[in-house]
């Protein structure tokens, strides 16, 4: 491609998310939050006001986290776990309480004072990662202030495809963007490693940040162009610039199309080992994208999206329609539906327990929640069974830790089958059943579980957290929740061995499946199927086609004997 020409209205910024965008400008600006500081008489009422606002903020963030889990994946959505962690920080809450009780400050002023203290302390740190968290603290701080002031949430309403221009985008606002309407992001602040940039890359929205503030003077509707890979922005670009950008976009789209063509071929190693590559999805639209990207089926349908933005659970008929729509989109390809997986970091307020859990990750989540609410599970299973009548559908239980849980879930499935049979409704009487391997307990009894199911799917996000005994929402220990920890790799190996001994296949649907460089280790451990986000399918298949199982097994054995995740990473990401 010929170099992009200079242009009088050109700015250089920081490349934050690759891709080319050419579209009219829509300005985005955070609504100013104006607070008044005043002396209070009743400190207890003021403290309660703040407590209520924080609780409301937690509910909003929890809903946003659930949405983000579906839209951008669990790993990126964990960004919002940190927001919840901040709201529960006892040191921060004690500081606010002192301002209210000792200085008799109103809640808004006390909260703002502490948020400013925290952000200033972060900015003075040498640790680049913690410096980047300033945006998250500001985001959470504004949310609580808005609630205290009685303001409605600000929504970015974009009707036509546009490029969003502004000072900065909060992680919360970025997660809600629609890639079909927001073609690009141009901000005067930010960095390539900020949470907003990470989310933009996950959504596939080109972004340039750190652009000169003059860009803020561009009128709404004016056409601008940006190159998210080169970090450049053009205002009302000249014909030569547009031509060069269009050429670059065409080359990129051609390369993508070529990759997608190859992605529709089976993923087979050089020595003939077939590895099935499936997609993780959370909507009908995702299913269409998955087929386009070459998925051989859906390895994980997150059904939580059906329960979001509702005031009551979806009915059997509503669920049936969605499952049928997704299955029809897939045609003859298999669809693995995970039953409702809430709790932990995925809360749906109207389904919530009245009991506040001290540690929700170790509480009533996944299959535990559904077994406590069997009517919810039975409604979902009836819909899945009815959809299975004419489609290639499998069901999968999340968060299994005991044989008792598995058998209880299967009992409700059998009850649902009996009811449908009595009502004369069609379904697949041999519906394949699998379990998510996400807990050390499930690995330890994998040989017993394997005798009662048709397949395993390893969820490395949670498995890593539980094996390493650390909260992935805590920045101080988050580095331990790496699926390449030798302890986690040994758990994967043990699960595969138990599954294969019982003649069932073993898949993996954690975020690590998207890291193409890690594929040799996973294949060397004996994984039969990898399920990942649709965009990662083409490069993953390409890598698989270049491997041999023998070489992969050698690498896996070496990885299992390393002393840390960083050492394992050095094997697949060699320095220099």
XYZ file of C-alpha atoms in Angstrom:
576
model
C 0.000 0.000 0.000
C 1.333 3.469 -0.854
C 1.998 5.668 2.191
C -0.952 7.783 3.311
C -0.491 11.393 2.153
C -0.362 14.345 4.527
C -3.395 16.583 4.718
C -3.878 20.069 6.240
C -6.576 18.748 8.592
C -4.531 15.834 9.861
C -3.842 14.875 13.491
C -1.590 12.227 14.934
C -2.616 10.384 18.069
C -2.199 7.012 19.750
C -3.277 3.896 17.883
C -5.785 2.276 20.272
C -7.836 -0.117 18.120
C -7.028 -1.131 14.512
C -9.204 -0.503 11.483
C -10.284 2.258 9.093
C -13.361 4.431 9.677
C -14.796 7.219 7.516
C -18.023 8.810 8.752
C -19.710 11.977 10.086
C -18.799 13.283 13.535
C -21.014 12.909 16.595
C -19.670 14.729 19.644
C -19.687 12.992 22.998
C -19.143 14.892 26.201
C -19.646 13.764 29.756
C -22.425 15.842 31.279
C -20.841 18.158 33.882
C -21.582 17.151 37.450
C -22.021 20.232 39.603
C -22.151 19.709 43.351
C -22.710 22.124 46.188
C -20.893 21.697 49.476
C -22.913 22.462 52.598
C -23.055 21.782 56.351
C -25.438 19.039 57.507
C -27.225 18.538 60.796
C -28.302 14.872 60.662
C -25.206 12.840 59.832
C -27.026 9.497 59.954
C -29.540 10.504 57.272
C -26.687 11.735 55.065
C -24.734 8.498 55.533
C -27.850 6.503 54.612
C -28.280 8.624 51.468
C -24.790 7.672 50.399
C -25.330 3.990 51.261
C -28.476 3.896 49.126
C -26.644 5.573 46.210
C -23.774 3.079 46.439
C -26.215 0.178 46.510
C -27.997 1.539 43.432
C -24.629 1.995 41.685
C -23.752 -1.632 42.468
C -27.021 -2.763 40.868
C -26.337 -0.687 37.730
C -22.762 -1.977 37.428
C -23.899 -5.556 37.982
C -26.387 -5.226 35.125
C -23.693 -3.640 32.949
C -21.311 -6.478 33.814
C -23.910 -9.050 32.790
C -24.462 -7.226 29.479
C -20.717 -6.936 28.916
C -20.182 -10.655 29.625
C -22.519 -11.428 26.753
C -21.276 -8.690 24.405
C -17.506 -8.709 24.902
C -16.776 -11.878 26.896
C -16.123 -12.661 30.531
C -12.461 -11.640 30.546
C -13.079 -8.091 29.310
C -16.276 -7.770 31.347
C -14.194 -8.412 34.474
C -13.179 -4.750 34.111
C -16.454 -3.957 35.871
C -15.655 -6.312 38.729
C -13.011 -3.757 39.674
C -15.753 -1.090 39.768
C -17.713 -3.181 42.269
C -14.537 -3.756 44.271
C -13.977 -0.008 44.562
C -17.509 0.523 45.905
C -16.845 -2.089 48.603
C -13.414 -0.735 49.625
C -13.581 -0.341 53.452
C -10.765 2.242 53.547
C -12.549 4.429 51.013
C -15.907 4.062 52.819
C -14.313 4.921 56.167
C -12.836 8.090 54.657
C -16.217 9.185 53.313
C -17.880 8.411 56.631
C -15.343 10.577 58.479
C -16.032 13.507 56.146
C -19.755 13.166 56.806
C -19.650 12.544 60.571
C -16.622 14.576 61.690
C -16.691 17.421 59.138
C -20.488 17.316 58.690
C -20.140 17.453 54.916
C -23.056 16.531 52.670
C -22.791 13.141 50.947
C -22.011 14.549 47.471
C -19.124 16.703 48.717
C -17.737 13.938 50.949
C -17.867 11.360 48.165
C -16.261 13.702 45.628
C -13.462 14.579 48.052
C -12.538 10.917 48.567
C -12.749 10.101 44.832
C -10.333 12.974 44.146
C -7.970 11.743 46.859
C -7.923 8.217 45.367
C -7.432 9.407 41.777
C -4.611 11.751 42.817
C -2.859 8.949 44.710
C -3.146 6.653 41.664
C -1.710 9.327 39.347
C 1.402 9.603 41.532
C 2.155 5.862 41.348
C 4.926 4.536 39.124
C 2.940 1.400 38.261
C 1.491 2.029 34.776
C -1.317 -0.499 35.316
C -2.576 1.269 38.443
C -2.283 4.666 36.755
C -4.616 3.388 34.061
C -7.225 2.623 36.727
C -7.846 6.340 37.308
C -10.485 6.237 34.548
C -12.281 3.435 36.359
C -12.329 5.321 39.665
C -13.641 8.451 37.934
C -16.267 6.374 36.135
C -17.535 4.839 39.379
C -17.314 8.162 41.207
C -19.478 9.927 38.627
C -22.029 7.128 38.733
C -22.569 7.500 42.497
C -22.687 11.307 42.240
C -25.272 11.119 39.475
C -27.475 8.898 41.643
C -27.063 11.183 44.667
C -28.075 14.173 42.551
C -31.089 12.337 41.153
C -29.882 12.548 37.554
C -30.861 9.983 34.940
C -28.137 7.882 33.272
C -26.645 9.577 30.230
C -27.181 7.612 27.034
C -25.279 8.086 23.789
C -28.041 7.919 21.178
C -26.584 7.443 17.689
C -29.057 6.872 14.884
C -26.741 6.861 11.856
C -23.256 5.322 11.395
C -20.840 7.866 12.892
C -17.458 8.484 14.485
C -17.644 9.517 18.137
C -15.403 12.469 18.997
C -14.810 13.690 22.545
C -12.413 14.143 25.420
C -12.683 10.616 26.766
C -15.060 7.669 26.891
C -15.710 5.928 30.169
C -15.438 2.127 30.226
C -19.174 2.010 31.040
C -20.127 4.041 27.973
C -17.712 2.170 25.697
C -19.218 -1.193 26.689
C -22.663 0.043 25.604
C -21.583 1.147 22.112
C -23.192 -0.496 19.084
C -20.446 -1.308 16.513
C -23.061 -1.065 13.742
C -23.620 2.627 14.559
C -20.265 3.642 16.075
C -17.783 3.096 13.240
C -14.881 4.786 15.009
C -13.727 6.517 18.209
C -11.568 9.666 18.344
C -10.655 10.986 21.794
C -8.283 13.702 23.019
C -7.416 11.746 26.196
C -6.815 8.070 26.898
C -4.195 5.450 26.133
C -3.876 2.195 24.206
C -3.929 0.215 27.447
C -6.965 1.885 29.029
C -10.021 -0.209 29.713
C -12.003 1.791 27.146
C -9.407 0.951 24.478
C -9.468 -2.734 25.422
C -13.256 -2.783 25.087
C -13.110 -0.938 21.738
C -10.678 -3.552 20.379
C -12.930 -6.342 21.584
C -15.926 -4.734 19.878
C -13.886 -4.248 16.704
C -14.316 -0.453 16.681
C -11.283 1.442 15.260
C -10.006 4.028 17.749
C -7.395 6.780 17.969
C -6.837 8.502 21.320
C -4.587 11.282 22.576
C -5.528 13.487 19.602
C -4.985 17.270 19.683
C -7.907 19.076 21.360
C -8.538 21.044 18.138
C -10.516 18.019 16.973
C -13.192 19.028 19.494
C -13.968 22.127 17.408
C -15.064 20.047 14.409
C -18.784 20.472 13.808
C -21.264 17.645 14.205
C -21.886 16.038 10.829
C -18.495 16.920 9.373
C -16.813 13.907 7.784
C -13.624 12.657 9.375
C -11.479 9.592 8.737
C -9.295 7.664 11.131
C -6.720 4.911 10.897
C -6.769 3.008 14.178
C -3.629 1.073 13.265
C -1.553 4.117 12.289
C -2.983 6.450 14.928
C -3.963 9.190 12.454
C -7.105 11.291 11.978
C -8.144 13.466 9.007
C -10.777 16.218 9.112
C -12.748 16.544 5.855
C -10.070 14.426 4.138
C -9.032 15.227 0.592
C -9.635 12.814 -2.244
C -6.090 11.434 -2.185
C -6.412 10.574 1.513
C -9.803 8.965 1.024
C -8.437 6.916 -1.867
C -5.443 5.737 0.156
C -7.637 4.867 3.141
C -10.143 3.036 0.987
C -7.269 1.063 -0.562
C -5.956 0.182 2.882
C -9.440 -0.848 3.998
C -9.885 -2.939 0.845
C -6.584 -4.755 1.449
C -7.597 -5.420 5.063
C -11.063 -6.629 4.043
C -9.550 -8.849 1.324
C -7.173 -10.400 3.828
C -10.057 -10.931 6.223
C -12.150 -12.493 3.462
C -9.295 -14.846 2.514
C -8.912 -15.862 6.132
C -12.659 -16.454 6.371
C -12.594 -18.628 3.247
C -9.941 -20.827 4.792
C -11.828 -20.696 8.072
C -14.699 -22.610 6.469
C -12.353 -25.546 5.975
C -11.874 -28.115 8.761
C -9.077 -27.401 11.251
C -6.703 -30.312 10.806
C -3.113 -30.586 11.986
C -0.381 -31.506 9.510
C -0.433 -35.091 10.760
C -4.190 -35.436 10.331
C -5.626 -34.678 13.789
C -9.027 -32.949 13.462
C -9.702 -30.209 16.022
C -13.238 -28.826 16.076
C -13.383 -25.024 16.339
C -16.640 -23.667 17.719
C -17.879 -20.214 18.740
C -18.909 -18.706 22.068
C -22.006 -16.577 21.482
C -24.654 -14.611 23.341
C -27.290 -13.677 20.757
C -28.870 -14.470 17.389
C -26.630 -11.824 15.809
C -23.573 -13.573 17.257
C -24.736 -16.843 15.680
C -24.843 -15.195 12.243
C -21.361 -13.759 12.789
C -20.076 -17.151 13.939
C -21.260 -18.849 10.747
C -19.652 -16.093 8.673
C -16.350 -16.504 10.492
C -16.264 -20.255 9.877
C -17.451 -21.719 13.175
C -18.172 -25.430 13.030
C -20.882 -24.979 15.620
C -21.561 -23.149 18.875
C -19.615 -24.502 21.837
C -21.186 -22.127 24.332
C -24.467 -20.229 24.082
C -24.597 -17.930 27.116
C -28.321 -17.798 27.851
C -28.065 -14.969 30.395
C -28.872 -12.432 27.655
C -32.448 -13.720 27.629
C -32.875 -12.616 31.241
C -31.406 -9.121 30.899
C -33.530 -5.974 30.598
C -36.497 -7.906 31.906
C -38.633 -7.460 34.978
C -39.406 -11.176 35.036
C -37.830 -14.351 33.606
C -38.415 -15.124 29.912
C -41.259 -17.566 29.252
C -40.842 -20.993 27.724
C -42.222 -19.716 24.410
C -39.898 -16.702 24.366
C -36.877 -18.909 24.974
C -38.033 -21.489 22.441
C -38.228 -18.841 19.723
C -34.665 -17.635 20.373
C -33.184 -21.140 20.531
C -34.941 -22.055 17.283
C -33.756 -18.842 15.587
C -30.149 -19.547 16.577
C -30.376 -23.223 15.588
C -31.874 -22.295 12.201
C -29.055 -19.808 11.655
C -26.565 -22.623 12.297
C -28.379 -25.092 10.034
C -26.814 -28.528 10.486
C -24.107 -27.224 12.832
C -24.328 -28.237 16.516
C -25.511 -25.839 19.204
C -24.446 -26.306 22.839
C -26.716 -24.369 25.185
C -25.442 -23.620 28.691
C -28.255 -23.394 31.213
C -28.656 -20.149 33.151
C -25.372 -19.196 34.826
C -25.926 -16.351 37.280
C -24.325 -15.465 40.587
C -20.698 -14.571 41.202
C -20.007 -11.562 38.988
C -23.197 -12.028 36.950
C -26.226 -10.848 38.881
C -29.729 -10.266 37.571
C -31.536 -8.191 40.224
C -35.024 -9.655 39.867
C -33.589 -13.182 40.195
C -31.378 -12.260 43.127
C -31.505 -13.762 46.581
C -32.519 -11.528 49.474
C -29.356 -12.685 51.223
C -26.284 -10.564 50.480
C -23.403 -12.986 49.934
C -20.041 -12.131 51.449
C -18.214 -13.915 48.631
C -20.579 -14.463 45.698
C -17.952 -16.386 43.699
C -18.125 -19.049 46.395
C -21.863 -18.743 46.865
C -25.081 -19.682 45.119
C -24.127 -19.484 41.458
C -24.497 -21.540 38.291
C -26.212 -24.881 38.805
C -26.548 -24.170 42.537
C -28.839 -21.224 41.824
C -30.908 -23.185 39.309
C -31.354 -26.119 41.670
C -32.600 -23.670 44.302
C -35.079 -22.366 41.689
C -36.109 -25.537 39.836
C -39.065 -23.843 38.127
C -36.588 -21.559 36.304
C -34.480 -24.520 35.229
C -37.466 -26.588 34.146
C -38.849 -23.724 32.036
C -35.505 -23.377 30.300
C -35.061 -27.121 29.791
C -38.547 -27.492 28.290
C -37.690 -24.746 25.771
C -34.330 -26.369 24.953
C -35.928 -29.798 24.536
C -38.662 -28.489 22.248
C -36.035 -26.707 20.115
C -34.057 -29.957 19.914
C -36.848 -31.721 17.995
C -35.535 -30.597 14.607
C -32.071 -29.257 15.432
C -28.651 -30.487 16.543
C -28.787 -29.234 20.145
C -26.893 -30.233 23.297
C -27.326 -28.965 26.852
C -24.538 -28.122 29.302
C -24.626 -27.596 33.075
C -22.460 -24.802 34.572
C -20.495 -24.869 37.828
C -20.865 -28.560 38.638
C -18.966 -29.583 41.785
C -20.640 -32.827 42.861
C -22.299 -35.893 41.405
C -25.373 -34.991 43.475
C -25.727 -31.685 41.584
C -25.338 -33.401 38.230
C -27.901 -36.062 39.073
C -30.355 -33.477 40.409
C -30.062 -31.472 37.182
C -30.508 -34.622 35.079
C -33.566 -35.522 37.166
C -35.213 -32.197 36.309
C -34.305 -32.812 32.655
C -35.971 -36.234 32.824
C -39.057 -34.702 34.469
C -39.228 -32.141 31.669
C -38.981 -34.896 29.071
C -41.772 -36.866 30.753
C -44.033 -33.807 30.812
C -43.417 -33.016 27.147
C -44.010 -36.638 26.163
C -47.280 -36.635 28.087
C -48.315 -33.431 26.268
C -47.458 -35.004 22.915
C -44.644 -32.542 22.170
C -41.624 -33.556 20.081
C -38.071 -33.431 21.399
C -34.756 -35.257 21.069
C -35.086 -38.105 23.585
C -31.321 -38.664 23.306
C -30.384 -35.011 23.864
C -26.608 -35.002 24.545
C -25.726 -33.689 28.006
C -22.418 -32.185 29.126
C -20.896 -30.412 32.105
C -18.682 -27.394 32.467
C -15.468 -28.297 34.277
C -14.878 -25.110 36.277
C -14.025 -26.250 39.786
C -11.157 -28.315 41.223
C -13.851 -30.596 42.674
C -15.155 -31.373 39.180
C -11.624 -32.223 38.028
C -11.058 -34.473 41.030
C -14.193 -36.516 40.247
C -13.999 -36.151 36.462
C -13.714 -39.924 36.071
C -17.098 -40.333 37.804
C -18.733 -37.378 36.019
C -17.577 -38.739 32.654
C -19.659 -41.894 33.149
C -22.849 -39.820 33.353
C -22.435 -37.284 30.525
C -21.677 -37.138 26.808
C -18.968 -34.463 26.873
C -16.906 -32.081 29.011
C -16.267 -28.388 28.326
C -13.514 -26.798 30.396
C -14.238 -23.214 31.479
C -10.718 -21.976 32.130
C -11.780 -18.493 33.336
C -13.363 -19.840 36.523
C -11.188 -22.932 36.760
C -8.083 -20.720 36.922
C -9.633 -18.591 39.646
C -10.620 -21.528 41.815
C -7.461 -23.582 41.269
C -5.238 -20.626 42.150
C -7.465 -19.546 45.070
C -7.506 -15.915 44.028
C -10.134 -13.374 43.091
C -9.658 -12.329 39.462
C -11.305 -8.980 40.314
C -8.479 -8.146 42.733
C -5.634 -6.428 40.805
C -3.058 -7.570 43.365
C -3.621 -11.250 42.570
C -5.294 -11.101 39.142
C -2.038 -12.165 37.457
C -2.385 -15.547 39.189
C -5.679 -16.283 37.412
C -3.868 -17.277 34.242
C -4.935 -20.477 32.490
C -1.258 -21.076 31.694
C -0.413 -21.595 35.351
C 1.141 -25.092 35.465
C -1.400 -26.078 38.140
C -4.271 -25.158 35.808
C -2.647 -26.954 32.861
C -2.385 -30.094 34.997
C -6.100 -29.791 35.790
C -6.829 -29.598 32.060
C -4.635 -32.646 31.444
C -6.400 -34.624 34.189
C -9.828 -33.703 32.806
C -8.884 -34.741 29.268
C -7.493 -38.075 30.475
C -10.676 -38.817 32.464
C -12.893 -37.864 29.534
C -10.999 -39.901 26.972
C -10.863 -42.913 29.306
C -14.663 -42.830 29.306
C -14.786 -42.302 25.513
C -16.259 -38.793 25.643
C -14.843 -35.726 23.927
C -13.388 -32.798 25.853
C -13.673 -29.173 24.754
C -12.422 -25.878 26.144
C -14.428 -22.649 26.032
C -12.388 -20.257 28.192
C -10.823 -17.016 26.977
C -7.442 -18.760 26.594
C -8.814 -20.472 23.459
C -8.602 -17.113 21.657
C -4.824 -16.953 22.185
C -3.671 -18.649 19.013
C -0.092 -18.970 20.296
C -1.378 -21.187 23.110
C -3.162 -23.612 20.735
C -0.171 -26.031 20.523
C -0.207 -26.539 24.297
C -3.980 -27.139 24.417
C -3.844 -29.559 21.489
C -0.828 -31.260 23.047
C -2.893 -31.787 26.206
C -5.473 -33.619 24.107
C -8.268 -31.059 23.761
C -10.715 -32.166 21.032
C -12.623 -28.910 20.580
C -11.857 -25.239 21.107
C -14.653 -22.685 21.438
C -13.801 -19.000 21.187
C -15.154 -15.630 20.088
C -16.111 -15.626 16.384
C -13.346 -13.184 15.365
C -10.635 -15.540 16.628
C -11.804 -18.551 14.596
C -9.939 -17.861 11.343
C -6.506 -17.242 12.905
C -7.012 -20.187 15.283
C -7.762 -22.579 12.403
C -4.768 -21.257 10.507
C -2.446 -21.982 13.445
C -3.893 -25.472 13.942
C -3.243 -26.333 10.283
C 0.459 -25.563 10.795
C 0.903 -27.840 13.837
C 1.551 -31.520 14.361
C 0.159 -33.364 17.368
C 3.570 -34.885 18.122
C 5.271 -31.484 18.377
C 2.315 -30.140 20.357
C 2.520 -33.004 22.852
C 6.221 -32.345 23.392
C 5.510 -28.651 24.026
C 2.665 -29.515 26.410
C 4.927 -31.796 28.448
C 7.505 -29.025 28.733
C 4.795 -26.546 29.754
C 3.489 -28.863 32.480
C 6.936 -28.874 34.084
C 7.463 -25.100 34.191
C 7.369 -23.284 37.524
C 5.082 -20.384 36.586
C 2.651 -19.048 34.005
C 5.259 -16.527 32.866
C 7.676 -19.366 32.071
C 4.957 -21.121 30.081
C 4.249 -17.910 28.188
C 7.913 -17.633 27.282
C 7.561 -20.983 25.502
C 4.842 -19.698 23.169
C 5.749 -15.985 23.124
C 9.544 -16.140 22.847
C 11.325 -12.883 23.630
C 13.200 -11.415 20.659
